JSON list of C-alpha atoms in Angstrom, two decimals:
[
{"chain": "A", "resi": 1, "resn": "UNK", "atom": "CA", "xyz": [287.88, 29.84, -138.67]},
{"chain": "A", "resi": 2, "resn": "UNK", "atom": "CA", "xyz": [284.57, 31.23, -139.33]},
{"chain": "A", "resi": 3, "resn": "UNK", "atom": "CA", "xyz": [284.63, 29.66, -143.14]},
{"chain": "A", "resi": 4, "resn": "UNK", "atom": "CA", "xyz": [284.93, 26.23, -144.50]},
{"chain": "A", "resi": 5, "resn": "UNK", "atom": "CA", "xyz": [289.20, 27.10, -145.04]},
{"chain": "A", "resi": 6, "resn": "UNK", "atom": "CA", "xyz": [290.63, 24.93, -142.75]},
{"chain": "A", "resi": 7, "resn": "UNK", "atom": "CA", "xyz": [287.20, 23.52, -140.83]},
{"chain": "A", "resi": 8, "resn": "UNK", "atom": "CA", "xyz": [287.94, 20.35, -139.10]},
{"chain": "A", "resi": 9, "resn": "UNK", "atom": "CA", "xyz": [284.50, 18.95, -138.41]},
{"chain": "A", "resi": 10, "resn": "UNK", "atom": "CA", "xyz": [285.30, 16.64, -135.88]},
{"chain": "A", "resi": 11, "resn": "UNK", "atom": "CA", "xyz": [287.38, 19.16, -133.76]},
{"chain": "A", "resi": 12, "resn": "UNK", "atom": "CA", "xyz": [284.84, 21.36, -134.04]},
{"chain": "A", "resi": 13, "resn": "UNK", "atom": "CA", "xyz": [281.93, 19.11, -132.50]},
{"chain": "A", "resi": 14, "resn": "UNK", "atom": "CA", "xyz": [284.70, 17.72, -130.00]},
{"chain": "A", "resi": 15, "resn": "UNK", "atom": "CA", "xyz": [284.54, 21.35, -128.54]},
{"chain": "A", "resi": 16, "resn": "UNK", "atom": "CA", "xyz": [280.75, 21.99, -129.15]},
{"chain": "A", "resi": 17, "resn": "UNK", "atom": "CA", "xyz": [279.91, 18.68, -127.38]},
{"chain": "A", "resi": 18, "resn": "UNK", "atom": "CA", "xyz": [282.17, 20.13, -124.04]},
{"chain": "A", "resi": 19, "resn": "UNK", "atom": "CA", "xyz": [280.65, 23.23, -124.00]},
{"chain": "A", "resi": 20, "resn": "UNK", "atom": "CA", "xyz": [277.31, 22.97, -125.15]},
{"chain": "A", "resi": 21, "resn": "UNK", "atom": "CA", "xyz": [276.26, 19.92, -123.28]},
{"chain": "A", "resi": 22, "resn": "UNK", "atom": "CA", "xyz": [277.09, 21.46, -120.27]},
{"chain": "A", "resi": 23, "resn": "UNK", "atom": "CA", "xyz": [274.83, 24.36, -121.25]},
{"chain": "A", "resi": 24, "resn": "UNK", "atom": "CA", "xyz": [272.19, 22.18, -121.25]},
{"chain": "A", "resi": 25, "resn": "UNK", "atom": "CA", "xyz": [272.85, 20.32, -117.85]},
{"chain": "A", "resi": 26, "resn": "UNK", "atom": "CA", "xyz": [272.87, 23.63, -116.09]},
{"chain": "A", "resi": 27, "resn": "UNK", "atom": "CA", "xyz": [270.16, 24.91, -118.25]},
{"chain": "A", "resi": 28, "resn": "UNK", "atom": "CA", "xyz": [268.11, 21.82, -116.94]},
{"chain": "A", "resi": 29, "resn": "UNK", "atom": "CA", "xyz": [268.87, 22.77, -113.42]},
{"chain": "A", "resi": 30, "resn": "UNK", "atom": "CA", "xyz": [268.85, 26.42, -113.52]},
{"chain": "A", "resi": 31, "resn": "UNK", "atom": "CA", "xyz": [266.17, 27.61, -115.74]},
{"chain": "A", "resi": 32, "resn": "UNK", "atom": "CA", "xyz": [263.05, 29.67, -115.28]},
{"chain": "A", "resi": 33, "resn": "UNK", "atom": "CA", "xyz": [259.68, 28.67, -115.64]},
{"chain": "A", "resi": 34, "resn": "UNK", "atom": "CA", "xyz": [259.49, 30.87, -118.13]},
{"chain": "A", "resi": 35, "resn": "UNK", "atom": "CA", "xyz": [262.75, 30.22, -120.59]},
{"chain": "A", "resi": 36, "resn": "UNK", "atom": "CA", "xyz": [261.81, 26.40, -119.74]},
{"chain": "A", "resi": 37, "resn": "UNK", "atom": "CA", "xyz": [258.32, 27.12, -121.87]},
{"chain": "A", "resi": 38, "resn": "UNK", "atom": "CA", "xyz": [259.92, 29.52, -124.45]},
{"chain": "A", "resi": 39, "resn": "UNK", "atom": "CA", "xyz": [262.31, 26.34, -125.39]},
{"chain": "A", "resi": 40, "resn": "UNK", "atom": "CA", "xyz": [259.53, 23.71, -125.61]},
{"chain": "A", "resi": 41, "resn": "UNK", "atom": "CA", "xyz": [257.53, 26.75, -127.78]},
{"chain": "A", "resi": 42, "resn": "UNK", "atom": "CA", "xyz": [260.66, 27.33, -129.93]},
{"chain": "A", "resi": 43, "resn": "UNK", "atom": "CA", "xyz": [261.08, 23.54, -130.49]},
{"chain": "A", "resi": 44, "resn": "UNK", "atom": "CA", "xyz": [257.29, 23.10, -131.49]},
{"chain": "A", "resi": 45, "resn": "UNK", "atom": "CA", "xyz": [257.11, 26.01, -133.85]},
{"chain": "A", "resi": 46, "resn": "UNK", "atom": "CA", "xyz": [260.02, 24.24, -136.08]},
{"chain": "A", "resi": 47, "resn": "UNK", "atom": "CA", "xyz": [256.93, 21.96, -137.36]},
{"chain": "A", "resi": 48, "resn": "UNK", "atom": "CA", "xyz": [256.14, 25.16, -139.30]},
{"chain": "A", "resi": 49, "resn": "UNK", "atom": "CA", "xyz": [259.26, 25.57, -140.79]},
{"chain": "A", "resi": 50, "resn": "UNK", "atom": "CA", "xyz": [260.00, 22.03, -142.45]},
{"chain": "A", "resi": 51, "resn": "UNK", "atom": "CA", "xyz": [260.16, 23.78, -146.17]},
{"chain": "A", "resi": 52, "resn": "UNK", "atom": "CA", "xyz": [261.69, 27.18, -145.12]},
{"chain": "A", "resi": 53, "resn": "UNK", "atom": "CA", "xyz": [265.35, 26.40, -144.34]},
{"chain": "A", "resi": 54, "resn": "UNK", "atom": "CA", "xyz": [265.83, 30.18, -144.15]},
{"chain": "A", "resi": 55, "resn": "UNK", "atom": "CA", "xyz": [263.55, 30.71, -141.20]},
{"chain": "A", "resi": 56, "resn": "UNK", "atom": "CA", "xyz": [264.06, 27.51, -139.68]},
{"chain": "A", "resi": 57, "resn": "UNK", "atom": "CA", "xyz": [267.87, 28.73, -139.49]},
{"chain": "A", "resi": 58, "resn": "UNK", "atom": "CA", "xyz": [266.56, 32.05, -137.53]},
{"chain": "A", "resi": 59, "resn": "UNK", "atom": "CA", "xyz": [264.49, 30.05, -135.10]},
{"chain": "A", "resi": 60, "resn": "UNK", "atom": "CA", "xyz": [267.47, 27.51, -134.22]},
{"chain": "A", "resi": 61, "resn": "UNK", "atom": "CA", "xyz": [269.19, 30.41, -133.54]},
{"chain": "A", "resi": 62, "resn": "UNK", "atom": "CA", "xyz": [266.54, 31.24, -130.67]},
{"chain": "A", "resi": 63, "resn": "UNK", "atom": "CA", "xyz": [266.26, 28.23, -129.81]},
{"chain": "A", "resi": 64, "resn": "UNK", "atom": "CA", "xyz": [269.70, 27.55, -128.86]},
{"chain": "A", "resi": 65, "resn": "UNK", "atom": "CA", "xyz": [270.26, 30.87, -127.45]},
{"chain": "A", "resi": 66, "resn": "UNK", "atom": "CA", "xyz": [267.06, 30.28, -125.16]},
{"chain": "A", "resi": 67, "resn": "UNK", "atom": "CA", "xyz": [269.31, 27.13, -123.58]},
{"chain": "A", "resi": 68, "resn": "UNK", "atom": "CA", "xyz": [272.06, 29.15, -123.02]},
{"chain": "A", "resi": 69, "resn": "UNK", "atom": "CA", "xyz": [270.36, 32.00, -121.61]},
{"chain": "A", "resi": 70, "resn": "UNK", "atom": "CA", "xyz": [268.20, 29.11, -119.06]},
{"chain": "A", "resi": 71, "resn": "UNK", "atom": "CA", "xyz": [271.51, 28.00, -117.90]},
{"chain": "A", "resi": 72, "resn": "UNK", "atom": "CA", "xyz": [272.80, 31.23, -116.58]},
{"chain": "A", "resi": 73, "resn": "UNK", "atom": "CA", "xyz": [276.64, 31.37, -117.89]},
{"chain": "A", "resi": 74, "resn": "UNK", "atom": "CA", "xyz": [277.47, 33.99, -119.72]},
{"chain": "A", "resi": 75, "resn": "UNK", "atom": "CA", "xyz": [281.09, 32.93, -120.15]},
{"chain": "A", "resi": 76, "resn": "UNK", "atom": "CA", "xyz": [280.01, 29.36, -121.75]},
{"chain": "A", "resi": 77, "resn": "UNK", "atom": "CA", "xyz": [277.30, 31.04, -123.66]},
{"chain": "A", "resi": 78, "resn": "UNK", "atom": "CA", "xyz": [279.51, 33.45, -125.28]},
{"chain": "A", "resi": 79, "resn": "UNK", "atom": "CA", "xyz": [281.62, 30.41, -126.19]},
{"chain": "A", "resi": 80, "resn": "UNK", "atom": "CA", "xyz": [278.62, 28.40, -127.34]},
{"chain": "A", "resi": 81, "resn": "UNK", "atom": "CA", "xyz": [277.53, 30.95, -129.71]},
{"chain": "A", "resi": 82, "resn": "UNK", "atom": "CA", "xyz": [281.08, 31.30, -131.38]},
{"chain": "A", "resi": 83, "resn": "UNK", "atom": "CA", "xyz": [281.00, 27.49, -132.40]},
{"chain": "A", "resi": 84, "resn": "UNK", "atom": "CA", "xyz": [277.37, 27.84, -133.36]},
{"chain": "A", "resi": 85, "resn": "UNK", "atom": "CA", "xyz": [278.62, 30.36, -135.74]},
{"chain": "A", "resi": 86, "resn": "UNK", "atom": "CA", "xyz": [282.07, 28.08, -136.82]},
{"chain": "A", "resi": 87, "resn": "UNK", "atom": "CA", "xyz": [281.27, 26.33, -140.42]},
{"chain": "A", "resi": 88, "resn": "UNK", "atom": "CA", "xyz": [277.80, 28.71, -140.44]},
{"chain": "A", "resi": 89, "resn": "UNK", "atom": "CA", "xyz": [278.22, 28.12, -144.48]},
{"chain": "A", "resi": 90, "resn": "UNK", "atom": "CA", "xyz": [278.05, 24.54, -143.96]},
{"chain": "A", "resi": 91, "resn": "UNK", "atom": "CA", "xyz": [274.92, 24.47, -141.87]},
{"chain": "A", "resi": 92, "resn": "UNK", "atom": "CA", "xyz": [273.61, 26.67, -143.77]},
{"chain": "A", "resi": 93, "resn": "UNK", "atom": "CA", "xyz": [273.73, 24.23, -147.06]},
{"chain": "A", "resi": 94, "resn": "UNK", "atom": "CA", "xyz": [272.91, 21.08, -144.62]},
{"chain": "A", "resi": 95, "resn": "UNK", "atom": "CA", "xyz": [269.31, 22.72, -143.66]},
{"chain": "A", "resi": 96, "resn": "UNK", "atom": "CA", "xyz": [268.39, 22.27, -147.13]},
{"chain": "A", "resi": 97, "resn": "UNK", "atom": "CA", "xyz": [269.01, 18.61, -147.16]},
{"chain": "A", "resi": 98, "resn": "UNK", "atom": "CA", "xyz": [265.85, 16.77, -147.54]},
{"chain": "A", "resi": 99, "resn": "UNK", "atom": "CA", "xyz": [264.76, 15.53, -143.76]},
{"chain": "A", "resi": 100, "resn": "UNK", "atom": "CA", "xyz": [267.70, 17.11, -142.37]},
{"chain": "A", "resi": 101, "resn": "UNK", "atom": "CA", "xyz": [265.02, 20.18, -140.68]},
{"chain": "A", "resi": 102, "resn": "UNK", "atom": "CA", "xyz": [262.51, 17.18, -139.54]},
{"chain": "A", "resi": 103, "resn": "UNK", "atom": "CA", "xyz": [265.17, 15.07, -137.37]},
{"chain": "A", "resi": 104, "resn": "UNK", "atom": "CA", "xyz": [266.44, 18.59, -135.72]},
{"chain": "A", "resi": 105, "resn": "UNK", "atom": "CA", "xyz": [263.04, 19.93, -134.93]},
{"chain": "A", "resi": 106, "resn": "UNK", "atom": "CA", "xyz": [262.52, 15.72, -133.25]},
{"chain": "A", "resi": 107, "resn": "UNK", "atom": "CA", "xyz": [265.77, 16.83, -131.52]},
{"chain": "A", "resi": 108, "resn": "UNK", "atom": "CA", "xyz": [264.32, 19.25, -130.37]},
{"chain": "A", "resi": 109, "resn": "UNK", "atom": "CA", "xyz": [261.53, 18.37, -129.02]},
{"chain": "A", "resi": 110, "resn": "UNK", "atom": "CA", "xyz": [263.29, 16.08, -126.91]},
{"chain": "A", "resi": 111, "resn": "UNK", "atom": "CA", "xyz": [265.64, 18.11, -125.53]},
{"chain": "A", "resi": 112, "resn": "UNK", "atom": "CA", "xyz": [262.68, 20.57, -124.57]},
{"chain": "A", "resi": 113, "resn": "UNK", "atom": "CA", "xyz": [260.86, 18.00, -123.40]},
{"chain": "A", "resi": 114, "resn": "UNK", "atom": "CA", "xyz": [263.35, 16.88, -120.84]},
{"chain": "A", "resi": 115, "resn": "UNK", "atom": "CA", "xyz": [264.35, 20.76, -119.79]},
{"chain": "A", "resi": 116, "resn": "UNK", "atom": "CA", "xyz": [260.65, 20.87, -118.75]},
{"chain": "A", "resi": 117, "resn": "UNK", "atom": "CA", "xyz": [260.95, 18.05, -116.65]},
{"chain": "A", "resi": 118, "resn": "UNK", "atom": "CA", "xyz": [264.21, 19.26, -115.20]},
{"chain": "A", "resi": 119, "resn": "UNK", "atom": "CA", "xyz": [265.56, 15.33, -116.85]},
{"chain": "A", "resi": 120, "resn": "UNK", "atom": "CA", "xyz": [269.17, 16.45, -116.49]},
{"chain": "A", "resi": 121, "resn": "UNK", "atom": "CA", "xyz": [270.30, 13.44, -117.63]},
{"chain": "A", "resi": 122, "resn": "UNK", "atom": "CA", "xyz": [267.88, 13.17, -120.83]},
{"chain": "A", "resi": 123, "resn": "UNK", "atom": "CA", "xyz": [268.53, 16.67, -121.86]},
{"chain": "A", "resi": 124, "resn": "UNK", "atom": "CA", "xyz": [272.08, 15.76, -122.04]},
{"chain": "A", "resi": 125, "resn": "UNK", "atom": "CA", "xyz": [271.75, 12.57, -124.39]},
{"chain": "A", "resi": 126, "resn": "UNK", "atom": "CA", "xyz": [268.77, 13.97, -126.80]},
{"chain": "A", "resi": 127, "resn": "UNK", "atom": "CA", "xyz": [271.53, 17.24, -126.87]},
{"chain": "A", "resi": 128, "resn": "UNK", "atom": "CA", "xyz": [274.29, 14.36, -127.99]},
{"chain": "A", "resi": 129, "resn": "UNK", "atom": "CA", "xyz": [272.50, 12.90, -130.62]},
{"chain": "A", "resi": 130, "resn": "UNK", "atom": "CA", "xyz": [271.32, 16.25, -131.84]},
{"chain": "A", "resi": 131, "resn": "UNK", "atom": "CA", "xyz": [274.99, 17.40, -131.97]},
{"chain": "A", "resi": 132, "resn": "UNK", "atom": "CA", "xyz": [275.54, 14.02, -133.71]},
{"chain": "A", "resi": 133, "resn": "UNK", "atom": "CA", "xyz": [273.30, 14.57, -136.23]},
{"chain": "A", "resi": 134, "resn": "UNK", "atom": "CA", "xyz": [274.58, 18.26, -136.91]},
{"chain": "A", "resi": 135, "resn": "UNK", "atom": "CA", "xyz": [277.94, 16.88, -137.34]},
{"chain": "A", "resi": 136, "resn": "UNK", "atom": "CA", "xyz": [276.98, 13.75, -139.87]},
{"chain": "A", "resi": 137, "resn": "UNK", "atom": "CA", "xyz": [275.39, 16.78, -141.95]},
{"chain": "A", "resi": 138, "resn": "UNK", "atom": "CA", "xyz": [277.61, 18.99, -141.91]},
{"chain": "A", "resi": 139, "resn": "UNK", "atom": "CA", "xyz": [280.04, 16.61, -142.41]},
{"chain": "A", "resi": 140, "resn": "UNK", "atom": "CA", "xyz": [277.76, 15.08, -145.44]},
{"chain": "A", "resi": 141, "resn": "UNK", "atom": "CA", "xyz": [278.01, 18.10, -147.02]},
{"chain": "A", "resi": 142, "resn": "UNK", "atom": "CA", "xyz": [281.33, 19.27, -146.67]},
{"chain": "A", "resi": 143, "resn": "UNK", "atom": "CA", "xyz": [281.96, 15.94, -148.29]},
{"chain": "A", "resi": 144, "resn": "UNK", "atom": "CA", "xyz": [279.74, 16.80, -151.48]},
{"chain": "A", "resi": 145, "resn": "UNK", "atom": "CA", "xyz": [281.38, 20.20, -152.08]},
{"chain": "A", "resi": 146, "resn": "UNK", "atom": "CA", "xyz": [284.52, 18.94, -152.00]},
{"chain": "A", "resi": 147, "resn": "UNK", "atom": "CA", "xyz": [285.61, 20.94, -149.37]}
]
């Protein structure tokens, strides 16, 4: 299920929404001082990468990994990671979309923002419409393949 074959977008996001916003409530509770300010640096530094899909890609990568690392669960991490890495192809093709790169790194930036403040509850919505938003373009695309 690691290719577009058979990829149900909404059953994937149904599962990415259980385990990843839970990520981010315990990352919100949990984290170090330190993982707290590599997320809000990770979030700002996707200003620089607006035109560079490519290295955008690599630092959403850290970023999310630096939320599941802040909220200390290895088991839910590993499972985060494998649906980070379900429809890859897909996101890959939605980062190219024009203002697709400028809403996430928004997205972002809010979710870092309320991780700093340990805003449990903020963190969790800004992570749901983020998630939304991956979805809708993934979805968007999927659509315009033909897939």
């Amino acid at each position: 299920m690691l290719s577009t074959a058979g990829y149900d977008a909404d059953e994937h996001f149904e599962a990415r929404v259980l385990i990843d916003l839970e990520l981010v409530r315990l990352c919100s509770v949990r984290a170090s001082a330190y993982i707290r300010d590599r997320i809000v640096k990770l979030a700002h530094d996707g200003h620089a990468f607006y035109s560079d899909p490519v290295a955008f890609r690599l630092l959403d990568i850290e970023f999310h990994e630096a939320i599941n690392i802040g909220a200390e669960s290895p088991m839910l991490s590993t499972l985060s990671r494998c649906l980070y890495d379900v429809g890859l192809d897909l996101r890959r093709a939605a980062s190219e979309m024009e203002g697709v790169i400028q809403t996430s790194v928004e997205q972002h930036c809010l979710v870092a923002q309320s991780i700093i403040l340990e805003d449990v509850e903020a963190a969790v919505e800004a992570y749901k419409l983020h998630l939304r938003h991956i979805r809708d373009t993934t979805i968007s695309v999927k659509l315009k393949s033909g897939q």
